[in-house]
JSON list of C-alpha atoms and ligand atoms in Angstrom, two decimals:
[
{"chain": "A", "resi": 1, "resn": "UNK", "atom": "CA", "xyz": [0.72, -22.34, -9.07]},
{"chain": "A", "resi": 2, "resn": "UNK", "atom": "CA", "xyz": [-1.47, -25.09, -10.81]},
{"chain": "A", "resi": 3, "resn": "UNK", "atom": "CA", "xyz": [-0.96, -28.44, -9.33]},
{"chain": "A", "resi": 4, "resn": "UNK", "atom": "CA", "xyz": [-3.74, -30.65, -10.40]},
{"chain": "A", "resi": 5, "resn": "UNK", "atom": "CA", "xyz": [-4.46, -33.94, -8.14]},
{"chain": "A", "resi": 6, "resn": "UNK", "atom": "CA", "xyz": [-6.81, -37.06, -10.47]},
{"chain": "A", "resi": 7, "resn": "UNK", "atom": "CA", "xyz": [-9.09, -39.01, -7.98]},
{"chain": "A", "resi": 8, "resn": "UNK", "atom": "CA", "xyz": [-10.71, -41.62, -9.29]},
{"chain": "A", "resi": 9, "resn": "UNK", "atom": "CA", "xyz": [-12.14, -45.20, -8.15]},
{"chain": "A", "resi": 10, "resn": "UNK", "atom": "CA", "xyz": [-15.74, -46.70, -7.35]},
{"chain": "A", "resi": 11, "resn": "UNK", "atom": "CA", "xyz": [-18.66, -45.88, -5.60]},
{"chain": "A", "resi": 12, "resn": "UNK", "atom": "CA", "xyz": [-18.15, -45.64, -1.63]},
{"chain": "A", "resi": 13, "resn": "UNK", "atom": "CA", "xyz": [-14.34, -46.40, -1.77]},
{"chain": "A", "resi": 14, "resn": "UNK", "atom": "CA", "xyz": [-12.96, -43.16, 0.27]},
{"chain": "A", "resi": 15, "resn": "UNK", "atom": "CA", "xyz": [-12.51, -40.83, -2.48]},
{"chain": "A", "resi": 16, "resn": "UNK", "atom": "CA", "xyz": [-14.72, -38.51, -1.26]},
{"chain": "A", "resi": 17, "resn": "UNK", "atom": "CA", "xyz": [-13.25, -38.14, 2.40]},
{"chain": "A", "resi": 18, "resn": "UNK", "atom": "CA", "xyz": [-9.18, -38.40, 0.81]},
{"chain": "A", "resi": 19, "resn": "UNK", "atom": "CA", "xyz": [-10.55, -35.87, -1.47]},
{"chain": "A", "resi": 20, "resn": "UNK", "atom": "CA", "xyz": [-11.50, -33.34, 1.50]},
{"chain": "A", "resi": 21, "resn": "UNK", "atom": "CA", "xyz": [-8.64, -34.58, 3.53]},
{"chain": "A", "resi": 22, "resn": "UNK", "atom": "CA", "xyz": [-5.65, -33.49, 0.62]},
{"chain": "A", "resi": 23, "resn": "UNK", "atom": "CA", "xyz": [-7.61, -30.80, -0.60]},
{"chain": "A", "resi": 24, "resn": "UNK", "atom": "CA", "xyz": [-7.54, -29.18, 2.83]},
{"chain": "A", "resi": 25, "resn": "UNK", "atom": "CA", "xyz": [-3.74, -30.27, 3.77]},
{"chain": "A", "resi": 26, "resn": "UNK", "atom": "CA", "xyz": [-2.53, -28.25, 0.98]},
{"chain": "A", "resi": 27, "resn": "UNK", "atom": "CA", "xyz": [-4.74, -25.96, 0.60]},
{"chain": "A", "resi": 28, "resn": "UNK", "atom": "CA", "xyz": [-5.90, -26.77, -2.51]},
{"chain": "A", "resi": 29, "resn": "UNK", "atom": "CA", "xyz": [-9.91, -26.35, -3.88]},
{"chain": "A", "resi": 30, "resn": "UNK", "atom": "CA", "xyz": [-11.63, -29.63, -4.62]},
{"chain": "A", "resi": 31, "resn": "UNK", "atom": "CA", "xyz": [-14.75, -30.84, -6.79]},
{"chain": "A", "resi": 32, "resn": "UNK", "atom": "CA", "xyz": [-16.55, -33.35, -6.21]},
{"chain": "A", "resi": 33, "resn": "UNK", "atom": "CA", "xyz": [-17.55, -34.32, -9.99]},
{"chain": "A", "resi": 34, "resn": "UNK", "atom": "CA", "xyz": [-20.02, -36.97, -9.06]},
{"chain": "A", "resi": 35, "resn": "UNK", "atom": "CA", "xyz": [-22.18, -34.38, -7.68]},
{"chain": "A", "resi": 36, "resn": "UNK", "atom": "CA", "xyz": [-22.56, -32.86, -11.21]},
{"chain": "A", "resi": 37, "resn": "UNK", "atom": "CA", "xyz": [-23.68, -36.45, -12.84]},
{"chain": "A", "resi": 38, "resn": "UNK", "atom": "CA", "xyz": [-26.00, -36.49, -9.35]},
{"chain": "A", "resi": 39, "resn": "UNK", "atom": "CA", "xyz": [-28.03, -33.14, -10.32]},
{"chain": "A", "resi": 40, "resn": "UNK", "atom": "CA", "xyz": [-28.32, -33.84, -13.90]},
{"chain": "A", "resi": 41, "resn": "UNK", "atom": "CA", "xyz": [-29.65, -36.92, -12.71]},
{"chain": "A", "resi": 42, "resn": "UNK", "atom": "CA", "xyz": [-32.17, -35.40, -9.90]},
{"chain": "A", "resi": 43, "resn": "UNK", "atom": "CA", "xyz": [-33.14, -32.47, -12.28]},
{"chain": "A", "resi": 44, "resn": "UNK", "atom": "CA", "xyz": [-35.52, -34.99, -14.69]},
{"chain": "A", "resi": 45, "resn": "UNK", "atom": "CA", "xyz": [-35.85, -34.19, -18.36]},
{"chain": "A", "resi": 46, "resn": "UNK", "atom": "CA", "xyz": [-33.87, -34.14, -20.93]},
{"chain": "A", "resi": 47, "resn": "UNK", "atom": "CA", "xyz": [-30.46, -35.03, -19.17]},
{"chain": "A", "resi": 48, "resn": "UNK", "atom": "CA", "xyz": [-28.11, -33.24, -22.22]},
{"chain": "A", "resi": 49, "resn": "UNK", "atom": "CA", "xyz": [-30.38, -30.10, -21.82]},
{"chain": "A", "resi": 50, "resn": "UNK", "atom": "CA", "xyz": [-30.02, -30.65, -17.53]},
{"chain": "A", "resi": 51, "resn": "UNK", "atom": "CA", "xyz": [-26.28, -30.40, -18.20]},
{"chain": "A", "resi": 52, "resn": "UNK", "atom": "CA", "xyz": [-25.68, -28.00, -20.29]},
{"chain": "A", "resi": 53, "resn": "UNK", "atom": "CA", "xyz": [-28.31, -25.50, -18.04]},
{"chain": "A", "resi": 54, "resn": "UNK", "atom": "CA", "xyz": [-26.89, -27.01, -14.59]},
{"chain": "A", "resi": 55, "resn": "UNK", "atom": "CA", "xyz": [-27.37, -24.28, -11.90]},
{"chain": "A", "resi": 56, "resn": "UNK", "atom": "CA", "xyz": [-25.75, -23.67, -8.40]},
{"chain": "A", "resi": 57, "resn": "UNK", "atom": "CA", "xyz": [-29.17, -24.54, -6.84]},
{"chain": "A", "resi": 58, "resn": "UNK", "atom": "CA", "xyz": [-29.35, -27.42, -8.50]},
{"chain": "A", "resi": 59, "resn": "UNK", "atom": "CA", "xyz": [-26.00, -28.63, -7.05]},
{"chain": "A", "resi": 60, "resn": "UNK", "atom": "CA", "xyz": [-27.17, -27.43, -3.70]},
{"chain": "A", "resi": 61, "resn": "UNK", "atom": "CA", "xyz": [-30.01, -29.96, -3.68]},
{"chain": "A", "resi": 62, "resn": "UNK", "atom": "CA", "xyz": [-30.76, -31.95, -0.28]},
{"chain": "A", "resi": 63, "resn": "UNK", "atom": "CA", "xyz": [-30.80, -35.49, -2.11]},
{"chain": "A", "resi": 64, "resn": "UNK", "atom": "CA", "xyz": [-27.73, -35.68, -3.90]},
{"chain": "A", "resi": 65, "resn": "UNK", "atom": "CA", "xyz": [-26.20, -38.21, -1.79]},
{"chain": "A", "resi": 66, "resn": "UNK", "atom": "CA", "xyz": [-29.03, -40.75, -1.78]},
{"chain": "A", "resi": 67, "resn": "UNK", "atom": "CA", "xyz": [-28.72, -43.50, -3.44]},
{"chain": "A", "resi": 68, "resn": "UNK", "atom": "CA", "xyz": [-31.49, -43.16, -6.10]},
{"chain": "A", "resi": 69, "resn": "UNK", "atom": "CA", "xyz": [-29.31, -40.14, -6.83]},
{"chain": "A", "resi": 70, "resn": "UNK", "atom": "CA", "xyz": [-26.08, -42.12, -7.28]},
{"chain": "A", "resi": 71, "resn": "UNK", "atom": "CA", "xyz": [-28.30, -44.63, -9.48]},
{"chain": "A", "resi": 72, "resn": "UNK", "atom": "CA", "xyz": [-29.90, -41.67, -11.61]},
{"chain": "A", "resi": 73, "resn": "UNK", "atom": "CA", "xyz": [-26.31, -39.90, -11.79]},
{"chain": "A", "resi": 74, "resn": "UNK", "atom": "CA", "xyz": [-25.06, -43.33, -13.54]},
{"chain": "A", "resi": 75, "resn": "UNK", "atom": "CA", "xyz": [-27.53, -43.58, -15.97]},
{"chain": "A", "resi": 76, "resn": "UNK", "atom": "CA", "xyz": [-27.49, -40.14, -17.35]},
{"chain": "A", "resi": 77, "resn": "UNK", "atom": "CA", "xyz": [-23.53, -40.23, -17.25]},
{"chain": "A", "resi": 78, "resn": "UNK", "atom": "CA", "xyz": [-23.39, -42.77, -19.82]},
{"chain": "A", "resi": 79, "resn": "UNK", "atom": "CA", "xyz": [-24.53, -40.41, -22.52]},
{"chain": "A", "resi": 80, "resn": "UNK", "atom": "CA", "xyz": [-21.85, -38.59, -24.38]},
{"chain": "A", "resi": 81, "resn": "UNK", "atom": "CA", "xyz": [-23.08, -35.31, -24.99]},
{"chain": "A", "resi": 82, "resn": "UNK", "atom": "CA", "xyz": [-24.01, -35.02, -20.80]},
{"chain": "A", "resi": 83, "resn": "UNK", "atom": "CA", "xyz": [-20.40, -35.89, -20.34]},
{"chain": "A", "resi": 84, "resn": "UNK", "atom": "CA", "xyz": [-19.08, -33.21, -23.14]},
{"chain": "A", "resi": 85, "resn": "UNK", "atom": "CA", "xyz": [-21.57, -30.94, -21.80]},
{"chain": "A", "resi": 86, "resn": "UNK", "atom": "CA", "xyz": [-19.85, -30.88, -17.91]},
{"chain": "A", "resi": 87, "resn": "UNK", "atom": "CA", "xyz": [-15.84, -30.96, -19.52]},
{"chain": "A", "resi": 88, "resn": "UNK", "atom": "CA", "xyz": [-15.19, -27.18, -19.75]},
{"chain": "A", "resi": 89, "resn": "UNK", "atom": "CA", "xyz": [-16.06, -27.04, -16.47]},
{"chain": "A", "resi": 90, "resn": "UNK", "atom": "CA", "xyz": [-14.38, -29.59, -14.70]},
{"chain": "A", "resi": 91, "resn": "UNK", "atom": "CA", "xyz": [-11.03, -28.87, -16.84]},
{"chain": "A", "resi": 92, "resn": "UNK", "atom": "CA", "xyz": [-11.61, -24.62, -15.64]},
{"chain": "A", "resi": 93, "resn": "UNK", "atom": "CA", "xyz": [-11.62, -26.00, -12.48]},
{"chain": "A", "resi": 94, "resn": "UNK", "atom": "CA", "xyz": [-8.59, -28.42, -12.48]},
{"chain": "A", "resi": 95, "resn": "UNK", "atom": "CA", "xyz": [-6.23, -25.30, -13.45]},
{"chain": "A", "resi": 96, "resn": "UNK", "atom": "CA", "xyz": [-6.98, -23.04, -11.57]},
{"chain": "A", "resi": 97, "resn": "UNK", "atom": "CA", "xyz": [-4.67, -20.84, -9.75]},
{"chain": "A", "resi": 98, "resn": "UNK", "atom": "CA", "xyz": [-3.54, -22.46, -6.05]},
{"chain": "A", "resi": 99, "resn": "UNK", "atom": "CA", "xyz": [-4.08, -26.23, -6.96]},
{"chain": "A", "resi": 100, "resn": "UNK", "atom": "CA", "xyz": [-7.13, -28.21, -6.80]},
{"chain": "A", "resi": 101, "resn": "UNK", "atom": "CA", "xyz": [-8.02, -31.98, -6.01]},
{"chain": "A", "resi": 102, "resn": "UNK", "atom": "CA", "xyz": [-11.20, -33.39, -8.63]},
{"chain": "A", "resi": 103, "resn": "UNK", "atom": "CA", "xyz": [-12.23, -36.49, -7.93]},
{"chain": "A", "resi": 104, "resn": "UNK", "atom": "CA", "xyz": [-14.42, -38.98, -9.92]},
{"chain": "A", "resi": 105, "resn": "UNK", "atom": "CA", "xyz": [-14.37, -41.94, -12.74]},
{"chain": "A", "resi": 106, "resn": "UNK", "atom": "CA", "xyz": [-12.42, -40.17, -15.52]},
{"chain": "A", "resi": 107, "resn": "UNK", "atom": "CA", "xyz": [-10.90, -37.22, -14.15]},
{"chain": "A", "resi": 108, "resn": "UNK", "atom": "CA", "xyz": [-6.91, -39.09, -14.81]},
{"chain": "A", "resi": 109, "resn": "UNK", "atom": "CA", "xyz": [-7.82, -40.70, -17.89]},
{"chain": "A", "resi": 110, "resn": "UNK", "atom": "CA", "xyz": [-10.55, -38.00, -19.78]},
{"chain": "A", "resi": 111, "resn": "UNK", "atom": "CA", "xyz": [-10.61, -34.86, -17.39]},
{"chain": "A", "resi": 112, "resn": "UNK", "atom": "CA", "xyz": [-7.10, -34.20, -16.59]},
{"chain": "A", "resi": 113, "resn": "UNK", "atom": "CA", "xyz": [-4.82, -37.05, -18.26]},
{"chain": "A", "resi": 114, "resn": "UNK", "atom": "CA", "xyz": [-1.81, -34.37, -17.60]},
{"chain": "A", "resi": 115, "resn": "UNK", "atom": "CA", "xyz": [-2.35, -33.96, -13.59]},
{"chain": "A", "resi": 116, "resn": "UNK", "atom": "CA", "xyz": [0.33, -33.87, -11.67]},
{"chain": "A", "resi": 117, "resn": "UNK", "atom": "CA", "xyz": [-0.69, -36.53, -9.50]},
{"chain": "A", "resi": 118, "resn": "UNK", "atom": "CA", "xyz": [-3.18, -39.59, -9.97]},
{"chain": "A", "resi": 119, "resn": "UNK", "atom": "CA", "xyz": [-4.41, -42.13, -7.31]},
{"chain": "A", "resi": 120, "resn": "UNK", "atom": "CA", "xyz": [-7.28, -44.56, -7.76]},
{"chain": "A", "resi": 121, "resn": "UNK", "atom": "CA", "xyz": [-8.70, -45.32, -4.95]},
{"chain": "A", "resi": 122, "resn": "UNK", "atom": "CA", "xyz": [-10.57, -48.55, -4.07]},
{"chain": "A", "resi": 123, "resn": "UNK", "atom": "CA", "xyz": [-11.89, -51.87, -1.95]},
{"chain": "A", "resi": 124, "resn": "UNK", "atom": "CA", "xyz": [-13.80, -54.98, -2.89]},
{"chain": "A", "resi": 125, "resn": "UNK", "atom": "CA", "xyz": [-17.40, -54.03, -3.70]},
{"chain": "A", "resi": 126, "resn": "UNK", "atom": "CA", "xyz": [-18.39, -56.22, -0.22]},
{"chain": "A", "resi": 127, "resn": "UNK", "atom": "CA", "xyz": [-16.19, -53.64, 1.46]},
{"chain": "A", "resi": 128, "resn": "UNK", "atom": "CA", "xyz": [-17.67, -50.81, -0.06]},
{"chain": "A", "resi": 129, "resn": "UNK", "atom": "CA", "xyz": [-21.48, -51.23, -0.05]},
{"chain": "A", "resi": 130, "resn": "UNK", "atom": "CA", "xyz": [-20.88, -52.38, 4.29]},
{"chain": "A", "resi": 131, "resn": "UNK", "atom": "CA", "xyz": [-19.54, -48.76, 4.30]},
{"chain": "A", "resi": 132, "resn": "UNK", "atom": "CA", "xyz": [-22.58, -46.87, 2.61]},
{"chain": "A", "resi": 133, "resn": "UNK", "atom": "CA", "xyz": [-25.10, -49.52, 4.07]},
{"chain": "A", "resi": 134, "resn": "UNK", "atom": "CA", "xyz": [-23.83, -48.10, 7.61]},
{"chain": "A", "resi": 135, "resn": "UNK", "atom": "CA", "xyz": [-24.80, -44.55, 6.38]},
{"chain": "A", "resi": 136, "resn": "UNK", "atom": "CA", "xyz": [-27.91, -45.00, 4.38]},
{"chain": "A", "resi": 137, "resn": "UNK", "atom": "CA", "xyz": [-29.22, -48.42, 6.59]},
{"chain": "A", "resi": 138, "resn": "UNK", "atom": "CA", "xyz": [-31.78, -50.41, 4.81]},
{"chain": "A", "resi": 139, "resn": "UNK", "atom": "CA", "xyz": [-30.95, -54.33, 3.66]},
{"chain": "A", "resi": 140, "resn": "UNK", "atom": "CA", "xyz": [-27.39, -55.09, 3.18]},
{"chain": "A", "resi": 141, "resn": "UNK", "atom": "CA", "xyz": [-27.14, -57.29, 0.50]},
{"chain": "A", "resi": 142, "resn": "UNK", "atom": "CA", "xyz": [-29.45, -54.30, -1.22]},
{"chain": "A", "resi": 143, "resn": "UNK", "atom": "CA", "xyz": [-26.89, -52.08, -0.34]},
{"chain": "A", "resi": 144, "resn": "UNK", "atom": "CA", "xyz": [-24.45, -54.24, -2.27]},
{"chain": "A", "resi": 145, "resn": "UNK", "atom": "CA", "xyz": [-26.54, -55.16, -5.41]},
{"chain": "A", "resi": 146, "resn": "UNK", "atom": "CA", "xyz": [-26.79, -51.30, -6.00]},
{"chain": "A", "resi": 147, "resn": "UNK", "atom": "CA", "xyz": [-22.93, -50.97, -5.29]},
{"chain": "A", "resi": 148, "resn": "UNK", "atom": "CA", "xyz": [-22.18, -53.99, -8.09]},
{"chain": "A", "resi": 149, "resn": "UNK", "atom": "CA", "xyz": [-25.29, -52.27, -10.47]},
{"chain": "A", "resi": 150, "resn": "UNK", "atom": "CA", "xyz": [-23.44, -49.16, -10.09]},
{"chain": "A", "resi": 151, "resn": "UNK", "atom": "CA", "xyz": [-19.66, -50.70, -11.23]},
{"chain": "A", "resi": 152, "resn": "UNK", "atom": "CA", "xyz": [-21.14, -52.65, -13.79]},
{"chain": "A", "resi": 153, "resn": "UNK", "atom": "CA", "xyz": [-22.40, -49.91, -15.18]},
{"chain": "A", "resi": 154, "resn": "UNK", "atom": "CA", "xyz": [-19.32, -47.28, -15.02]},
{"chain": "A", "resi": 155, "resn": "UNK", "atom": "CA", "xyz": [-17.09, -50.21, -15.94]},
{"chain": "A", "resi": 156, "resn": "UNK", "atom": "CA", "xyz": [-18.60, -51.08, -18.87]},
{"chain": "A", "resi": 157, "resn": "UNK", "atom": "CA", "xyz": [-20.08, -47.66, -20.45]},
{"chain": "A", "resi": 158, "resn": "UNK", "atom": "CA", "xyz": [-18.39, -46.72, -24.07]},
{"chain": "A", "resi": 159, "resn": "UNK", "atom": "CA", "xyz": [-17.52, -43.15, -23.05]},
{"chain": "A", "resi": 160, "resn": "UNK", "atom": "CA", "xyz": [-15.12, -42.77, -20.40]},
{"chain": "A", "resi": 161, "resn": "UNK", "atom": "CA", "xyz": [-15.26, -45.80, -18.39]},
{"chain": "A", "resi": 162, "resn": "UNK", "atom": "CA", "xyz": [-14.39, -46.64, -14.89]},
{"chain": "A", "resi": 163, "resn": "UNK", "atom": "CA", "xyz": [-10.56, -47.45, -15.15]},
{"chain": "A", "resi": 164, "resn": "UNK", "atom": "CA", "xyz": [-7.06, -46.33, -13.83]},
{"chain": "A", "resi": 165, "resn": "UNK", "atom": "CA", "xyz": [-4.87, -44.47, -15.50]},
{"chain": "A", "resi": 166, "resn": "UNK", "atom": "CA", "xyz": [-1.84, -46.12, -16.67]},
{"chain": "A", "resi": 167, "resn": "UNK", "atom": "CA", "xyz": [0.14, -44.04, -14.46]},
{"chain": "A", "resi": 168, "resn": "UNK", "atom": "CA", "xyz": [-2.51, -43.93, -11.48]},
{"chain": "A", "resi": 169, "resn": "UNK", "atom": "CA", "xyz": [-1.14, -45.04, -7.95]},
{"chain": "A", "resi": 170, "resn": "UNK", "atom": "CA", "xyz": [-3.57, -47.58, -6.84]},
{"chain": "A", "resi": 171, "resn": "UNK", "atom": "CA", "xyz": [-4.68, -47.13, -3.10]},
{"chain": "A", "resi": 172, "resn": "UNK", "atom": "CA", "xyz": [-6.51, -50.41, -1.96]},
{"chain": "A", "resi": 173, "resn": "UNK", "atom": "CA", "xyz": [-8.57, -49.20, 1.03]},
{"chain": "A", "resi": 174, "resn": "UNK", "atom": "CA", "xyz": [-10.29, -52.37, 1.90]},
{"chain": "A", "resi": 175, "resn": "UNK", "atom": "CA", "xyz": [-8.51, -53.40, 5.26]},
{"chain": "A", "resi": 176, "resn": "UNK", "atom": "CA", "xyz": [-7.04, -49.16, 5.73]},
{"chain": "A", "resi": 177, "resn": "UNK", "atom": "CA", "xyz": [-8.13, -46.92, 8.43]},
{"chain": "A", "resi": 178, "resn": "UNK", "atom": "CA", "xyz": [-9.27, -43.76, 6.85]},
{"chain": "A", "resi": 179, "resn": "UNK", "atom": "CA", "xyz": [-6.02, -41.98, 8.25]},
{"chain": "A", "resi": 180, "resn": "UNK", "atom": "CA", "xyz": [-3.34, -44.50, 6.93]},
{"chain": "A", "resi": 181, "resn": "UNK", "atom": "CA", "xyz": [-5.50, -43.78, 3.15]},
{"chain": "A", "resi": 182, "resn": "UNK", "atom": "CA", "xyz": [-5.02, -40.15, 3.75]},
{"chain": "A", "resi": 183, "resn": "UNK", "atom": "CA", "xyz": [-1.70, -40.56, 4.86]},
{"chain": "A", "resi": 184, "resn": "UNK", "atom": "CA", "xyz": [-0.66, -42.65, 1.77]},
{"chain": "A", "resi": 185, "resn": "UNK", "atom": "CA", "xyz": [-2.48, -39.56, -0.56]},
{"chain": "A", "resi": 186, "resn": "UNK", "atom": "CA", "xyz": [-0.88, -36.88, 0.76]},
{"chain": "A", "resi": 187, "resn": "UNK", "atom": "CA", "xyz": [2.62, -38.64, 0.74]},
{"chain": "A", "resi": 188, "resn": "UNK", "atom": "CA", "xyz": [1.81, -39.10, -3.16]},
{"chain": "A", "resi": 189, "resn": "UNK", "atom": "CA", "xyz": [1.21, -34.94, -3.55]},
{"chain": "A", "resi": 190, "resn": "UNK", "atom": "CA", "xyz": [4.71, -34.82, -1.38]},
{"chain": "A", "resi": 191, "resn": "UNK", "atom": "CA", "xyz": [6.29, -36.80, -3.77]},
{"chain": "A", "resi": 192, "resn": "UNK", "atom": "CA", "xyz": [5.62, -34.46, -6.69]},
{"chain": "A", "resi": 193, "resn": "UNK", "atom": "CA", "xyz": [4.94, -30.65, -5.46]},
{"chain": "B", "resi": 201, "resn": "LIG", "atom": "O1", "xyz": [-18.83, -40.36, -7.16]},
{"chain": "B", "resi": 201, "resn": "LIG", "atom": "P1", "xyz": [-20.32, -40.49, -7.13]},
{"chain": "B", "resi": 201, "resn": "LIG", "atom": "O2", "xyz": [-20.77, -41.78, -6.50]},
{"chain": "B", "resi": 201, "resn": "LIG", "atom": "O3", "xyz": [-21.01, -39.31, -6.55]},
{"chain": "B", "resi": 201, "resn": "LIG", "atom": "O4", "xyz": [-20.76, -40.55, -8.67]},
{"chain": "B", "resi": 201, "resn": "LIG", "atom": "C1", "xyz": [-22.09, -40.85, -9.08]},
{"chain": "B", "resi": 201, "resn": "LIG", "atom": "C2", "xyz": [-22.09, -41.40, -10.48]},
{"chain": "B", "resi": 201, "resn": "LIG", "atom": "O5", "xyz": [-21.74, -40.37, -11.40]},
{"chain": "B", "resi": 201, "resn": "LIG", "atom": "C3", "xyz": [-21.08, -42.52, -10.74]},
{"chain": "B", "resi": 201, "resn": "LIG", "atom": "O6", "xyz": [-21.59, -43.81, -10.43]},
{"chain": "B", "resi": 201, "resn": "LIG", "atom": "C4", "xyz": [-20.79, -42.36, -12.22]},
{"chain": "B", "resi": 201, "resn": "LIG", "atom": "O7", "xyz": [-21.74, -43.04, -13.00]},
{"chain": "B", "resi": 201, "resn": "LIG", "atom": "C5", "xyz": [-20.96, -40.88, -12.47]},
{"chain": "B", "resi": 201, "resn": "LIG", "atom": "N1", "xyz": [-19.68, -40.18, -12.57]},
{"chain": "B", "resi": 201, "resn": "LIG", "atom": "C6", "xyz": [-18.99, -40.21, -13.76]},
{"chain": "B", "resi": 201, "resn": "LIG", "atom": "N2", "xyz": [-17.84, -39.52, -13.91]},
{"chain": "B", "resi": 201, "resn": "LIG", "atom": "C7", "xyz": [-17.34, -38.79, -12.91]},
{"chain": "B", "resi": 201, "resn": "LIG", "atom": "C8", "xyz": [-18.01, -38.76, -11.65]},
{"chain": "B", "resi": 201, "resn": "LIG", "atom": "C9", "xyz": [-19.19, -39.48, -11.51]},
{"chain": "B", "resi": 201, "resn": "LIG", "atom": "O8", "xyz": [-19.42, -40.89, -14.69]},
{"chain": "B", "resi": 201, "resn": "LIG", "atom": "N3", "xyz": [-16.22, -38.10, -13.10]}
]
């Protein structure tokens, strides 16, 4: 069977965790695509040459999750050819056998514009960057100038900007518990396996 489910939505809005959270109520593999932009972005050099040479190691790297990481992955990620460089992958990985769950910026609109389901998943940028100060600490209002750096950025890029689908299902996880999100995800995959 290939049943592809399209996550997209901003930094720290719960993608992640209702990515993990479908992927392992079905049964389905998942891809976290940020993590690619992250290593290209951690690997220094030439960013096109990073991508088209990324290795499992350099996925496995400690820092990905920082947020110079998450900075570094959106700067590379607005060149074309780094983008081009990661599609064959993402798109062998969206069909294959047993279903899988990608999420990301462009995954409904660029990735997979044919998935079977789409959600895009977000919260107001206040909400967000109160969730990823609480796991990375620091200043706050930092915390949320990086966040609103970060959208700006993916918003606004020519290639593949930061938008829903026209046929996404918006989640809006701002006042949600992280069970009544997953809840409302999985009921969309019900909907259409
Ligand atoms: O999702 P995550 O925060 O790990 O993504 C890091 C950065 O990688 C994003 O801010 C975005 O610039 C880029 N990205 C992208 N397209 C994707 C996934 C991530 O441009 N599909």
């Amino acid at each position: 069977m290939q049943f592809t489910v399209a996550i997209d939505g901003p930094a720290a809005a719960g993608k992640g965790t209702i990515s993990r959270a479908v992927a392992e109520r079905f049964g389905f593999a998942h891809l976290d695509t940020g993590a690619l932009y992250r290593a290209v972005g951690m690997k220094g050099g030439d960013p096109v040459e990073a991508a088209r040479a990324l290795s499992p190691e350099d996925l496995a790297r400690d820092d990905l999750r920082t947020m110079e990481a998450g900075q570094a992955a959106s700067k590379v990620a607005v060149i074309p050819e780094v983008r081009q460089a990661l599609l064959d992958y993402q798109r062998d990985f969206a069909r294959r056998a047993g279903g899988a769950v990608l999420d990301g910026r462009d995954i409904g609109t660029v990735i997979c514009p044919d998935a079977e389901v789409k959600l895009f998943v977000t919260a107001s940028a206040e909400v967000r960057a109160h969730r990823r100060w609480l796991e990375v600490g620091g200043e706050e209002a930092q915390v949320l100038a990086e966040v609103r750096a970060r959208d700006e950025r993916d918003m606004t890029r020519a290639d593949a900007p930061l938008k829903p689908a026209a046929d996404a299902v918006l989640i809006d996880t701002s006042g949600m518990s992280v069970e009544a999100a997953v809840a409302a995800a999985c009921a969309e995959v019900l909907a259409r396996l």
